[in-house]
Amino acid sequence: MGFRPHVYTRATRLGLTGFVGNDSAGVFIELQGEIDRIVAFESELQSQPPPLAQIETYSSIEVDFVQGDSGFLILESETVAAGHTSISPDIATCDACLAEMLDPADRRYRYPFVNCTNCGPRFTIIRGTPYDRPQTTMATFTMCAACQSEYDSPSNRRFHAQPNACPVCGPRLTYLEEGTEVCSDGTALQAACDALAQGKIIAIKGIGGFHLAVRANDEVAVTRLRERKHRWAKPLAIMVRDIASACMFASISVDEARVLEGHARPIVLLRRSRDETTLAAQIAPGTNEVGVMLPYSGLHALLMQASGPLVMTSGNLSNEPILWRNEDALDKLKGIADAFLLHDRDIHVPCDDSVVRICGADELPIRRSRGYAPLPVRLWHPGPSVLAVGAELKSTFCLTQQNHAFLSQHIGDMESYETLTAFERALAHFQGIFRATPDVVACDLHPGYLSSRWAREYAATHSLPLVEVQHHHAHLCSAMAEHGLDPDTPILGIIFDGTGYGTDGAIWGGEILLGNYDGFERVMHLRYTPMPGGDASIRHPYRMALAHLWAAGVPWDHQLPCVANVPDSELTILARQLQTNFGCSPTSSIGRLFDAAAALIGVRQTAQYEAQAAIELEAISATVSTAMPYPVEICDGKIDARPIIRALAEELLSGVPRGILASRFHRTIVETIVVAAAQAREATGIGIVALSGGVMQNATVATLACIQLRTRGFRVLQQQSVPANDGGIALGQAAIAVRKMQRGGL
Ligand SMILES: [Zn+2]
Ligand SMILES: [Zn+2]
């Protein structure tokens, strides 16, 4: 912080809870010194906290005790309350460390594992608390004399830097081809870069797991990576050296640059420049965005120096969690990667890259993982310990302890044995480091979710009460908890989502709820439409288009793309299904309405990844700057999609361009939010609106809805700390269960 000893006459003592610098255990730091210096320190901490600081409370008292004549002391830390611990997320390499790594005269010149108290791995190498070297995966490396003296010296930047290392004593790189070590250390990195230049796919071990890397301008290599990974369409993230390199293919706002360069280093979704040709077309086909991150370890920085932008996608098999152990990666990725760049610092817990989008100045998390987990969300009041297991897709769990809700890193889609194993492992780790034993378990109401089944079994085995939470109620409460709202005040929640099990057994997802942690009332919802074949309709958006056309009484005209692309035999079966309601689940999902609109106007008939149709529809709508919404009809608490479907079909057949139709559709969704909120406010007198659910990740909808609601005097709660998608749902489940326990409801 750069405070020098100072002669002073008055003194004050400032208490902080949370953690600062390397004190990642819960601490109460006391500072003593001249009041001006303390005030300066305090305001600096508040306005520009050091990378690893998370200050929760301040207190200051004037003291008459004056010690010596030097005026600024950081007194011995003490643990605040038994069991209260905080763990820092992993932090991107700081500028001081990077400068050393690039200085030929420095002993860490070109050393990929450079770190200090201000940066480096934390969460992913910690085995237990307190956070000390023997409790990390660095325990196997014995510091050399030079490193040890840095570690022991209070004035050194590496004082008590647990992962401190250098080329003499620390972790090393190895490069392998066909399972055999080819070279190690400095030559390993060069060998990997040479292989990348030849178009090879390299599995690279990073901070939280493995990446699969290829050159981002190499169309053949990118296509080969997609083929081998069986990942046909889902966008691939890329890593670039710096902001200037990203500007070659994307337009970047000041706020996007700030987050790209921030110490969490998430993948930021950027708008691709029109007609750019720097990147392989296969990186993000069908979208106008590209996910970009900057290097966050010394290894990445060296890689970026030696090669251009790289695709850096998670090193996993499809539908499985990210790989993090050398032996597992060598085994499972051998059919995908041509070579491996490994190191011998073990990753204790895997942690995927985080993904965010910037809307205006706000950071909207899409995947909250490395760099953010396990920072807690503060609850309104200390409560019992709750384990909330989330939903199914984008799974995370939430473990609460006192007034802290610790949301896990991204685990993956909870649909396979491997993901369940990763979930159990991550949970055991959280319970260990936060010393929390659940008093109650919370899960989704959906009877078939793997997470719900697991929770039921866990609760039964441990004789714990189980709270089953309706999916969209959890979304509403996730937003409430994130914004620290008074639990007694009900708010409005506009929850537009893909899928969620409703209390009536229907598939919900277009919900206007009034509620708080204590419960909810379904004020309005999208009028039910039959969903033929359940999940088959999610994979085949044309089925939803046909169902919506049927519900709206629009004939299946063969000039409509969603009709033209379907064989007559399937049309006959679908028509019969809809007429007899056989195998049809009723749904109020706005996510499915997006699918229907995308298929109806010919954007996408079959989805290869979740929300693909909606993402491509948004990309097309962005080509039109203004468009009028279709009229919104809400009658008896039912939002009617039929007029929208009729208008889309009619305009399409009369030759209106798809971009305009897509744009009008988006604006209609925004108008629906505004009209529904206004009606609900009139009926309830409540003007606080939470926007949540997967659809709120749509930048066009989220941005316009926020602006228009605020213009009309609403207080809008957008999800900015935890995702609006199902990755944030565990927080809402946890808050509901905490409240229920507090009120003696269990
Ligand atoms: Zn550093
Ligand atoms: Zn050393």
XYZ file of C-alpha atoms and ligand atoms in Angstrom:
748
model
C 0.000 0.000 0.000
C 3.037 2.223 0.214
C 2.521 3.655 3.733
C 5.726 4.794 5.355
C 6.347 5.321 9.073
C 5.107 8.719 10.074
C 5.370 10.901 13.183
C 1.971 11.469 14.691
C 0.225 13.014 17.629
C -3.251 11.478 17.619
C -4.136 7.864 17.009
C -7.061 5.754 16.033
C -7.639 2.058 15.750
C -9.440 0.664 12.752
C -10.909 -2.804 12.850
C -11.641 -4.719 9.693
C -13.301 -8.049 9.190
C -13.007 -10.004 6.003
C -9.579 -10.506 4.623
C -6.796 -8.359 3.311
C -3.662 -9.351 1.458
C -2.485 -12.767 2.381
C -4.693 -13.127 5.439
C -7.241 -15.328 3.824
C -8.488 -16.743 7.101
C -11.190 -14.694 8.791
C -9.349 -11.901 10.508
C -9.793 -8.832 12.549
C -7.013 -6.571 11.470
C -6.153 -3.680 13.683
C -4.345 -0.668 12.399
C -3.026 1.950 14.694
C -1.736 5.341 13.841
C -2.336 8.990 13.088
C -5.945 9.525 12.203
C -5.250 11.068 8.810
C -3.212 8.091 7.768
C -5.861 5.656 8.963
C -8.551 7.581 7.108
C -6.420 7.574 3.979
C -5.840 3.849 4.350
C -9.528 3.220 4.891
C -10.640 5.268 1.905
C -8.008 3.661 -0.268
C -9.222 0.236 0.780
C -12.782 1.190 -0.022
C -12.148 2.868 -3.334
C -9.373 0.611 -4.562
C -9.209 -2.577 -2.570
C -6.048 -4.608 -3.055
C -6.605 -7.628 -5.294
C -7.185 -10.129 -2.547
C -9.153 -7.954 -0.154
C -12.744 -8.449 0.660
C -13.586 -6.095 3.484
C -16.913 -6.780 5.134
C -17.023 -4.444 8.110
C -15.149 -1.410 9.428
C -15.015 0.013 12.895
C -12.780 2.751 14.225
C -12.130 4.146 17.682
C -9.812 6.902 18.855
C -7.123 5.636 21.183
C -4.840 7.543 23.500
C -2.267 4.813 23.517
C 0.610 5.960 21.386
C 3.457 3.655 20.680
C 6.872 5.009 19.762
C 7.024 7.641 17.076
C 6.234 5.722 13.940
C 2.656 6.041 13.024
C 1.299 3.121 11.101
C 1.100 -0.406 12.365
C -0.745 -3.474 11.275
C -1.279 -5.357 14.491
C -1.393 -9.096 14.849
C -4.472 -10.622 13.251
C -6.857 -12.605 15.337
C -9.624 -14.943 14.357
C -13.009 -13.301 14.776
C -15.320 -16.188 15.374
C -14.677 -19.869 15.435
C -15.519 -21.406 12.125
C -15.571 -18.146 10.202
C -13.155 -18.534 7.340
C -12.742 -16.947 3.958
C -10.807 -18.311 1.032
C -9.577 -16.136 -1.776
C -10.377 -17.040 -5.362
C -7.496 -17.547 -7.802
C -6.052 -14.219 -8.907
C -4.418 -13.331 -12.235
C -0.656 -12.743 -12.234
C 0.066 -9.200 -11.079
C 2.079 -6.630 -13.045
C 5.062 -6.825 -10.682
C 5.335 -10.574 -11.182
C 4.923 -10.247 -14.955
C 7.701 -7.629 -15.039
C 10.028 -10.019 -13.214
C 9.123 -12.845 -15.550
C 10.032 -10.726 -18.567
C 13.274 -9.351 -17.101
C 16.317 -11.336 -18.328
C 18.230 -10.245 -15.223
C 15.615 -11.597 -12.808
C 15.947 -15.022 -11.249
C 12.376 -15.769 -12.321
C 12.990 -14.815 -15.957
C 10.530 -16.802 -18.092
C 9.380 -18.783 -15.039
C 5.710 -19.706 -15.718
C 4.757 -20.209 -12.055
C 5.732 -16.760 -10.796
C 3.381 -15.420 -8.104
C 3.293 -13.307 -4.943
C 0.915 -12.333 -2.129
C -1.048 -10.205 -4.586
C -1.593 -12.878 -7.198
C -1.538 -16.525 -8.121
C -3.538 -19.653 -7.410
C -5.453 -19.907 -4.125
C -8.793 -21.705 -4.153
C -7.640 -24.410 -6.561
C -4.539 -25.421 -4.551
C -5.959 -25.267 -1.020
C -6.534 -28.632 0.618
C -7.587 -27.326 4.014
C -7.532 -24.326 6.320
C -5.820 -22.376 7.745
C -4.312 -21.336 4.446
C -0.670 -22.310 4.934
C 1.736 -23.988 2.548
C 1.486 -27.486 4.080
C -2.270 -27.318 3.463
C -1.786 -26.618 -0.248
C -0.611 -28.662 -3.200
C 2.671 -26.699 -2.913
C 3.499 -28.779 0.153
C 5.599 -31.155 -1.969
C 7.941 -28.345 -3.071
C 10.554 -27.251 -0.561
C 11.509 -23.606 -0.939
C 15.120 -22.813 -1.838
C 17.050 -20.391 0.389
C 16.217 -17.395 -1.821
C 12.482 -18.159 -1.857
C 12.440 -18.912 1.865
C 14.032 -15.577 2.693
C 11.382 -13.750 0.623
C 8.702 -15.763 2.387
C 10.083 -14.880 5.822
C 10.629 -11.186 5.229
C 7.712 -8.918 6.261
C 8.835 -6.196 3.879
C 8.916 -8.552 0.895
C 6.085 -8.811 -1.615
C 6.260 -12.571 -1.088
C 5.985 -12.487 2.698
C 3.874 -15.552 3.479
C 3.021 -16.081 -0.197
C 2.086 -19.749 0.131
C 2.601 -20.746 -3.540
C 5.996 -18.920 -3.680
C 8.331 -20.679 -6.101
C 11.195 -20.193 -8.537
C 12.918 -22.241 -11.267
C 15.237 -23.768 -8.651
C 12.618 -25.063 -6.247
C 9.187 -24.817 -7.811
C 6.907 -26.577 -10.272
C 8.153 -27.441 -13.767
C 6.660 -27.873 -17.210
C 6.845 -31.009 -19.330
C 5.834 -31.517 -22.942
C 4.585 -34.923 -24.044
C 3.710 -36.464 -27.372
C 2.018 -39.853 -27.597
C 2.246 -40.223 -23.846
C 6.033 -39.816 -23.768
C 7.971 -36.902 -22.317
C 9.745 -35.024 -25.089
C 11.237 -32.168 -23.094
C 10.799 -30.112 -19.932
C 11.112 -26.561 -18.541
C 11.789 -23.729 -21.011
C 12.026 -25.970 -24.054
C 8.635 -27.533 -23.191
C 6.887 -24.244 -23.745
C 8.675 -23.697 -27.051
C 7.821 -27.213 -28.194
C 4.146 -26.606 -27.429
C 4.188 -23.321 -29.353
C 5.881 -25.006 -32.335
C 3.218 -27.725 -32.308
C 0.454 -25.107 -32.181
C 2.034 -23.364 -35.162
C 1.867 -26.671 -37.035
C -1.891 -26.789 -36.409
C -1.777 -29.330 -33.611
C -4.225 -29.540 -30.711
C -2.463 -29.178 -27.367
C -3.898 -30.021 -23.945
C -2.522 -27.407 -21.573
C -2.739 -27.610 -17.811
C -3.552 -24.248 -16.287
C -4.803 -22.986 -12.930
C -8.177 -24.681 -12.534
C -7.880 -27.501 -15.044
C -6.974 -28.349 -18.608
C -7.608 -26.369 -21.762
C -7.570 -27.681 -25.296
C -5.713 -25.153 -27.403
C -5.335 -24.477 -31.117
C -4.378 -21.362 -33.041
C -7.481 -19.179 -33.342
C -6.768 -18.252 -36.953
C -6.309 -21.847 -38.084
C -9.646 -22.892 -39.602
C -8.514 -26.486 -40.210
C -7.245 -26.932 -36.653
C -10.385 -25.394 -35.137
C -12.579 -27.686 -37.241
C -10.492 -30.706 -36.248
C -10.857 -29.740 -32.582
C -14.655 -29.558 -32.996
C -14.747 -32.949 -34.708
C -12.616 -34.666 -32.094
C -14.451 -33.067 -29.191
C -17.876 -33.718 -30.762
C -18.626 -30.093 -30.083
C -20.198 -29.091 -33.342
C -21.526 -25.614 -32.781
C -21.163 -24.232 -29.264
C -18.909 -21.159 -29.311
C -15.249 -21.638 -28.309
C -13.467 -19.147 -26.062
C -10.195 -17.590 -27.093
C -7.257 -16.123 -25.220
C -5.405 -13.111 -26.559
C -2.268 -11.349 -25.403
C -3.816 -7.994 -24.503
C -6.646 -5.553 -25.193
C -4.977 -4.298 -28.372
C -4.976 -7.827 -29.822
C -8.667 -8.236 -28.997
C -9.425 -4.938 -30.753
C -8.321 -6.589 -34.001
C -11.586 -8.518 -34.165
C -13.936 -7.097 -31.526
C -15.217 -3.751 -30.381
C -14.425 -3.201 -26.713
C -15.975 -0.673 -24.336
C -14.112 0.868 -21.402
C -16.090 -1.325 -19.012
C -15.341 -4.463 -20.994
C -11.638 -3.607 -20.984
C -11.751 -3.069 -17.211
C -13.235 -6.529 -16.627
C -10.947 -8.209 -19.186
C -7.921 -6.803 -17.345
C -9.352 -7.270 -13.842
C -7.826 -9.771 -11.460
C -10.646 -12.308 -11.894
C -9.904 -12.534 -15.665
C -13.199 -14.046 -16.809
C -14.097 -14.820 -20.388
C -15.898 -11.668 -21.555
C -18.425 -11.964 -24.368
C -17.495 -9.254 -26.863
C -19.266 -8.006 -29.959
C -17.350 -9.222 -33.008
C -16.409 -6.565 -35.517
C -18.417 -6.836 -38.691
C -16.647 -8.661 -41.519
C -13.559 -9.417 -39.458
C -11.478 -12.278 -40.828
C -8.771 -12.608 -38.167
C -10.484 -15.477 -36.413
C -11.484 -18.851 -37.823
C -15.175 -18.769 -38.778
C -15.771 -21.979 -36.817
C -14.994 -20.303 -33.480
C -18.494 -18.944 -32.905
C -20.671 -19.777 -35.909
C -24.119 -18.167 -36.030
C -23.374 -15.580 -33.367
C -22.057 -12.041 -33.465
C -20.135 -12.455 -30.230
C -16.881 -14.033 -29.232
C -15.734 -15.058 -25.751
C -12.333 -13.543 -24.992
C -10.005 -13.744 -22.017
C -6.556 -12.381 -21.270
C -3.700 -14.487 -19.817
C -4.135 -15.122 -16.094
C -1.005 -17.096 -15.276
C 2.659 -16.703 -16.131
C 2.361 -19.749 -18.373
C -0.462 -18.136 -20.352
C 1.462 -14.884 -20.695
C 4.473 -16.744 -22.119
C 2.235 -18.739 -24.483
C 0.618 -15.544 -25.736
C 4.014 -13.959 -26.319
C 5.100 -16.851 -28.485
C 1.906 -17.455 -30.435
C -1.072 -15.441 -31.565
C -4.612 -15.735 -30.188
C -5.457 -19.282 -29.139
C -8.726 -21.123 -28.814
C -8.697 -22.210 -25.170
C -11.678 -24.423 -24.554
C -12.265 -26.572 -21.477
C -10.319 -29.824 -21.553
C -13.122 -32.309 -21.008
C -15.130 -34.962 -22.783
C -18.587 -33.839 -23.827
C -21.061 -33.741 -20.916
C -18.271 -34.337 -18.416
C -16.594 -31.885 -16.036
C -13.238 -30.264 -16.780
C -10.193 -32.528 -16.281
C -7.617 -31.440 -13.733
C -5.319 -34.385 -12.974
C -2.385 -35.172 -15.255
C -3.095 -38.902 -15.425
C -6.803 -38.428 -16.185
C -6.084 -35.864 -18.892
C -3.458 -38.104 -20.525
C -5.971 -40.921 -20.556
C -9.208 -39.186 -21.504
C -7.859 -36.552 -23.905
C -5.509 -38.813 -25.845
C -8.004 -39.104 -28.695
C -8.427 -35.321 -28.868
C -5.050 -33.723 -28.120
C -1.958 -34.283 -30.277
C 0.328 -33.309 -27.412
C 0.284 -32.260 -23.752
C 1.868 -29.363 -21.873
C 1.759 -30.452 -18.227
C 3.126 -29.247 -14.932
C 3.652 -30.912 -11.581
C 1.760 -28.496 -9.326
C -1.386 -30.444 -8.501
C -4.774 -28.817 -8.810
C -6.735 -29.789 -5.724
C -10.151 -28.643 -6.953
C -11.023 -27.997 -10.582
C -12.418 -24.597 -11.474
C -13.575 -23.640 -14.970
C -13.105 -20.202 -16.486
C -15.848 -17.768 -15.583
C -17.965 -16.132 -18.296
C -19.500 -12.662 -18.102
C -21.247 -10.196 -20.345
C -21.085 -6.452 -19.845
C -24.361 -4.557 -20.213
C -23.781 -0.828 -19.962
C -21.398 -0.592 -17.019
C -22.741 -3.695 -15.327
C -21.117 -7.089 -15.215
C -23.661 -9.868 -15.745
C -22.253 -13.267 -14.794
C -23.098 -16.171 -17.064
C -20.813 -18.698 -15.411
C -19.432 -17.815 -11.975
C -16.345 -19.876 -11.371
C -12.579 -19.162 -11.401
C -11.718 -15.730 -9.997
C -15.088 -15.418 -8.205
C -15.725 -18.699 -6.375
C -15.726 -19.125 -3.427
C -16.370 -15.491 -2.473
C -19.500 -15.458 -0.319
C -22.768 -13.581 -0.712
C -23.754 -11.958 2.586
C -27.145 -13.026 3.865
C -29.484 -10.699 5.771
C -28.903 -12.457 9.089
C -26.825 -15.319 10.469
C -28.706 -18.579 10.217
C -28.385 -22.352 10.265
C -26.110 -24.077 7.791
C -27.926 -24.999 4.594
C -26.801 -27.121 1.688
C -28.689 -26.185 -1.489
C -27.948 -28.418 -4.449
C -29.150 -26.267 -7.380
C -31.009 -27.548 -10.393
C -29.708 -29.578 -13.323
C -28.010 -27.522 -16.023
C -24.999 -25.328 -15.165
C -25.015 -26.879 -11.747
C -23.586 -25.162 -8.674
C -24.369 -25.730 -5.024
C -24.559 -23.315 -2.129
C -23.377 -23.941 1.415
C -24.243 -21.374 4.064
C -22.485 -20.720 7.309
C -23.653 -17.975 9.667
C -24.492 -15.053 7.367
C -22.324 -16.199 4.477
C -23.617 -18.083 1.461
C -20.750 -19.795 -0.334
C -21.732 -20.561 -3.909
C -19.603 -23.258 -5.504
C -17.666 -23.000 -8.714
C -19.415 -24.200 -11.898
C -19.734 -27.991 -11.747
C -21.383 -28.751 -15.102
C -24.678 -30.181 -16.286
C -25.827 -32.642 -13.652
C -26.702 -35.401 -16.056
C -23.845 -37.851 -15.740
C -22.074 -39.952 -13.153
C -18.879 -37.925 -13.716
C -20.630 -34.647 -12.927
C -22.213 -36.109 -9.816
C -18.787 -37.300 -8.667
C -17.342 -33.821 -9.275
C -20.249 -32.347 -7.325
C -19.637 -34.626 -4.336
C -15.933 -33.896 -4.389
C -16.450 -30.132 -4.529
C -18.982 -30.355 -1.717
C -16.622 -32.327 0.516
C -13.997 -29.656 -0.142
C -16.350 -26.787 0.752
C -17.460 -28.521 3.924
C -13.818 -28.958 4.860
C -12.547 -25.455 4.177
C -15.571 -23.622 5.551
C -16.084 -26.084 8.404
C -19.800 -26.207 7.764
C -22.067 -29.176 8.415
C -25.524 -28.765 6.928
C -28.536 -28.575 9.262
C -30.952 -28.666 6.341
C -30.897 -29.564 2.643
C -32.649 -27.697 -0.194
C -33.303 -28.860 -3.732
C -35.463 -28.240 -6.781
C -39.068 -29.373 -6.764
C -38.455 -31.357 -9.982
C -38.887 -35.037 -9.084
C -36.561 -36.287 -11.817
C -33.475 -34.060 -11.392
C -30.401 -36.023 -10.412
C -29.591 -33.263 -7.892
C -33.044 -33.574 -6.274
C -32.761 -37.334 -6.039
C -29.296 -36.955 -4.513
C -30.600 -34.386 -2.003
C -33.469 -36.639 -0.925
C -31.070 -39.480 -0.313
C -28.555 -37.269 1.497
C -31.240 -35.783 3.744
C -32.579 -39.239 4.580
C -29.113 -40.668 5.298
C -28.189 -37.751 7.563
C -31.675 -37.381 9.072
C -31.922 -33.771 7.915
C -35.010 -31.833 6.890
C -35.417 -31.303 3.139
C -36.861 -28.182 1.542
C -38.075 -28.581 -2.039
C -38.145 -25.255 -3.819
C -40.074 -24.297 -6.938
C -37.557 -23.425 -9.640
C -38.689 -19.872 -10.408
C -39.273 -19.023 -6.772
C -35.587 -19.904 -6.296
C -34.652 -17.549 -9.153
C -36.604 -14.725 -7.504
C -34.947 -15.353 -4.130
C -31.497 -15.606 -5.708
C -31.944 -12.012 -6.907
C -33.317 -10.962 -3.499
C -30.415 -12.530 -1.632
C -27.816 -11.071 -3.967
C -29.189 -7.579 -3.366
C -29.524 -8.115 0.389
C -33.212 -7.301 0.477
C -35.299 -7.230 3.641
C -36.773 -10.735 3.898
C -40.134 -9.396 5.067
C -40.825 -7.321 1.972
C -42.368 -9.115 -0.973
C -41.156 -8.114 -4.420
C -42.163 -8.798 -7.993
C -40.099 -11.287 -9.950
C -40.195 -11.453 -13.705
C -38.670 -14.858 -14.271
C -38.275 -15.695 -17.949
C -36.593 -19.032 -18.297
C -36.239 -22.213 -20.310
C -37.567 -24.957 -18.088
C -38.707 -25.352 -14.507
C -41.081 -27.720 -12.789
C -44.257 -25.936 -11.692
C -46.396 -26.592 -8.645
C -49.151 -27.805 -11.006
C -46.830 -30.256 -12.771
C -46.608 -28.080 -15.897
C -43.320 -26.787 -17.300
C -43.069 -23.158 -16.233
C -40.780 -20.450 -17.565
C -42.759 -17.266 -18.252
C -43.639 -16.251 -14.716
C -44.540 -13.031 -12.949
C -44.280 -13.881 -9.267
C -44.998 -11.891 -6.133
C -43.081 -13.200 -3.187
C -40.108 -13.388 -0.878
C -38.267 -16.159 0.977
C -41.483 -17.119 2.750
C -43.404 -18.013 -0.373
C -44.813 -16.747 -3.628
C -47.948 -16.100 -5.565
C -48.085 -16.664 -9.330
C -49.481 -13.329 -10.479
C -49.239 -13.851 -14.244
C -47.740 -16.334 -16.640
C -47.450 -17.108 -20.313
C -50.574 -18.928 -21.476
C -49.869 -22.677 -21.697
C -48.888 -24.179 -25.025
C -48.568 -27.934 -25.494
C -45.004 -29.159 -25.806
C -45.080 -32.296 -27.938
C -42.623 -34.943 -26.817
C -41.207 -32.937 -23.882
C -37.411 -32.791 -24.199
C -37.578 -33.602 -27.929
C -39.079 -30.131 -28.359
C -36.054 -28.573 -26.645
C -33.682 -30.221 -29.128
C -35.972 -29.474 -32.073
C -37.245 -25.891 -31.952
C -39.448 -26.515 -35.037
C -41.681 -28.649 -32.807
C -42.298 -25.642 -30.572
C -42.959 -23.470 -33.621
C -45.525 -25.972 -34.904
C -47.126 -26.217 -31.449
C -47.377 -22.436 -31.153
C -48.798 -22.153 -34.689
C -51.350 -24.834 -33.814
C -52.288 -23.064 -30.568
C -52.645 -19.763 -32.450
C -54.831 -21.358 -35.116
C -52.332 -20.599 -37.896
C -52.303 -23.274 -40.639
C -49.033 -25.152 -41.225
C -48.244 -23.427 -44.526
C -45.427 -25.172 -46.414
C -43.914 -21.768 -47.152
C -43.052 -21.459 -43.450
C -39.488 -22.764 -42.839
C -40.549 -24.675 -39.703
C -43.049 -26.612 -41.820
C -41.002 -26.944 -45.003
C -38.086 -28.614 -43.180
C -40.146 -31.335 -41.555
C -41.058 -34.588 -43.346
C -44.812 -35.018 -43.961
C -44.875 -38.182 -41.867
C -43.586 -36.296 -38.814
C -46.050 -33.459 -39.447
C -48.888 -35.975 -39.428
C -47.747 -37.486 -36.128
C -47.242 -34.065 -34.516
C -50.682 -32.887 -35.671
C -52.288 -35.954 -34.136
C -50.312 -35.494 -30.912
C -51.461 -31.902 -30.614
C -55.089 -32.737 -31.408
C -55.246 -35.551 -28.850
C -52.806 -33.917 -26.387
C -50.940 -37.244 -26.342
C -47.418 -36.947 -24.900
C -47.752 -33.176 -24.652
C -46.700 -31.302 -21.523
C -48.234 -27.852 -21.082
C -45.597 -25.129 -20.890
C -45.470 -21.421 -20.082
C -41.774 -21.205 -21.023
C -40.507 -18.007 -22.633
C -37.333 -19.880 -23.571
C -39.456 -22.222 -25.683
C -41.258 -19.220 -27.180
C -37.830 -17.944 -28.312
C -37.173 -21.367 -29.855
C -40.535 -21.226 -31.614
C -39.877 -17.746 -32.994
C -36.400 -18.743 -34.205
C -37.724 -21.814 -36.020
C -40.793 -20.030 -37.345
C -38.761 -17.388 -39.143
C -36.163 -19.894 -40.324
C -33.197 -19.126 -38.078
C -32.773 -22.598 -36.569
C -34.773 -25.824 -36.657
C -32.546 -28.124 -34.583
C -30.445 -27.055 -31.580
C -26.994 -28.504 -30.972
C -26.505 -26.795 -27.627
C -28.729 -25.184 -25.021
C -30.338 -21.902 -26.138
C -28.651 -22.024 -29.562
C -31.833 -20.946 -31.374
C -32.350 -17.993 -29.030
C -28.699 -16.927 -29.309
C -28.853 -16.955 -33.102
C -32.183 -15.131 -33.085
C -30.638 -12.392 -30.952
C -27.646 -12.169 -33.312
C -29.990 -11.595 -36.250
C -32.095 -9.051 -34.336
C -28.953 -7.034 -33.610
C -28.618 -6.268 -37.337
C -31.662 -3.962 -37.032
C -31.366 -0.857 -34.882
C -35.016 -0.049 -34.223
C -38.250 -1.956 -34.615
C -41.760 -1.736 -33.212
C -43.016 -4.368 -30.781
C -46.158 -6.324 -31.597
C -49.117 -5.515 -29.355
C -48.935 -7.276 -25.973
C -52.092 -8.944 -24.720
C -52.452 -9.976 -21.085
C -55.863 -11.221 -20.049
C -56.847 -12.750 -16.678
C -53.228 -13.120 -15.664
C -52.269 -14.908 -18.898
C -49.752 -13.444 -21.304
C -50.958 -14.380 -24.777
C -48.320 -15.466 -27.298
C -50.869 -16.201 -30.022
C -51.058 -12.677 -31.482
C -47.226 -12.610 -31.638
C -47.097 -15.933 -33.487
C -49.843 -14.843 -35.907
C -48.040 -11.574 -36.644
C -44.664 -13.284 -37.188
C -46.158 -15.853 -39.581
C -48.128 -13.249 -41.496
C -45.203 -10.842 -41.861
C -42.807 -13.639 -42.845
C -45.156 -14.813 -45.595
C -45.513 -11.260 -46.833
C -41.738 -10.994 -47.243
C -40.623 -8.931 -44.224
C -36.864 -9.589 -43.663
C -35.910 -11.955 -40.828
C -33.767 -9.350 -39.048
C -36.782 -7.075 -38.631
C -38.964 -9.954 -37.427
C -36.321 -11.043 -34.909
C -35.973 -7.487 -33.690
C -39.733 -6.980 -33.387
C -39.928 -10.234 -31.427
C -37.238 -9.084 -28.966
C -38.958 -5.762 -28.460
C -42.244 -7.563 -27.882
C -40.650 -9.578 -25.068
C -39.349 -6.329 -23.548
C -42.785 -4.737 -23.917
C -44.324 -7.812 -22.242
C -42.011 -7.337 -19.254
C -42.904 -3.646 -18.992
C -46.667 -4.115 -19.365
C -46.719 -7.081 -16.970
C -44.689 -5.166 -14.372
C -46.988 -2.133 -14.658
C -50.112 -4.271 -14.243
C -48.610 -6.137 -11.301
C -47.586 -2.871 -9.629
C -51.088 -1.526 -10.049
C -52.556 -4.632 -8.474
C -50.057 -4.974 -5.617
C -48.560 -1.531 -5.075
C -45.075 -3.066 -5.290
C -42.495 -1.364 -7.466
C -39.424 -3.541 -6.913
C -38.839 -5.958 -9.801
C -36.265 -8.731 -9.928
C -35.306 -9.896 -13.413
C -34.054 -13.461 -13.462
C -34.105 -16.715 -15.408
C -32.032 -17.819 -18.371
C -33.760 -15.449 -20.811
C -32.365 -12.501 -18.818
C -28.919 -13.419 -20.192
C -30.161 -12.125 -23.512
C -28.363 -8.773 -23.672
C -31.013 -7.106 -25.827
C -33.870 -8.092 -23.534
C -32.010 -7.413 -20.276
C -30.680 -4.005 -21.328
C -33.898 -2.652 -22.821
C -36.098 -4.050 -20.038
C -33.918 -2.440 -17.354
C -33.935 0.947 -19.055
C -37.670 0.951 -19.677
C -38.593 -0.268 -16.198
C -36.341 2.314 -14.540
C -37.816 5.058 -16.729
C -41.206 4.055 -15.344
C -39.981 4.359 -11.770
C -39.344 0.733 -10.922
C -36.455 -0.364 -8.753
C -34.901 -3.113 -10.878
C -32.827 -5.919 -9.398
C -30.563 -7.422 -12.027
C -28.359 -10.373 -11.151
C -24.815 -9.060 -11.089
C -23.030 -11.289 -8.557
C -24.558 -14.636 -9.401
C -25.921 -15.785 -12.743
C -29.563 -15.177 -13.670
C -29.496 -18.655 -15.218
C -29.644 -21.919 -13.294
C -26.047 -21.407 -12.124
C -27.453 -18.961 -9.544
C -30.432 -20.956 -8.392
C -28.740 -22.656 -5.417
C -28.404 -19.274 -3.682
C -32.172 -18.744 -3.836
C -32.856 -22.262 -2.584
C -30.447 -21.706 0.310
C -32.009 -18.377 1.310
C -35.489 -19.919 1.344
C -34.329 -22.812 3.538
C -32.442 -20.510 5.946
C -35.589 -18.430 6.386
C -37.760 -21.477 6.878
C -35.462 -22.795 9.606
C -35.333 -19.383 11.294
C -39.098 -19.187 11.419
C -39.299 -22.657 12.837
C -41.006 -24.027 9.773
C -39.024 -27.262 9.836
Zn 2.337 -11.131 -8.108
Zn 13.028 -20.980 -5.052
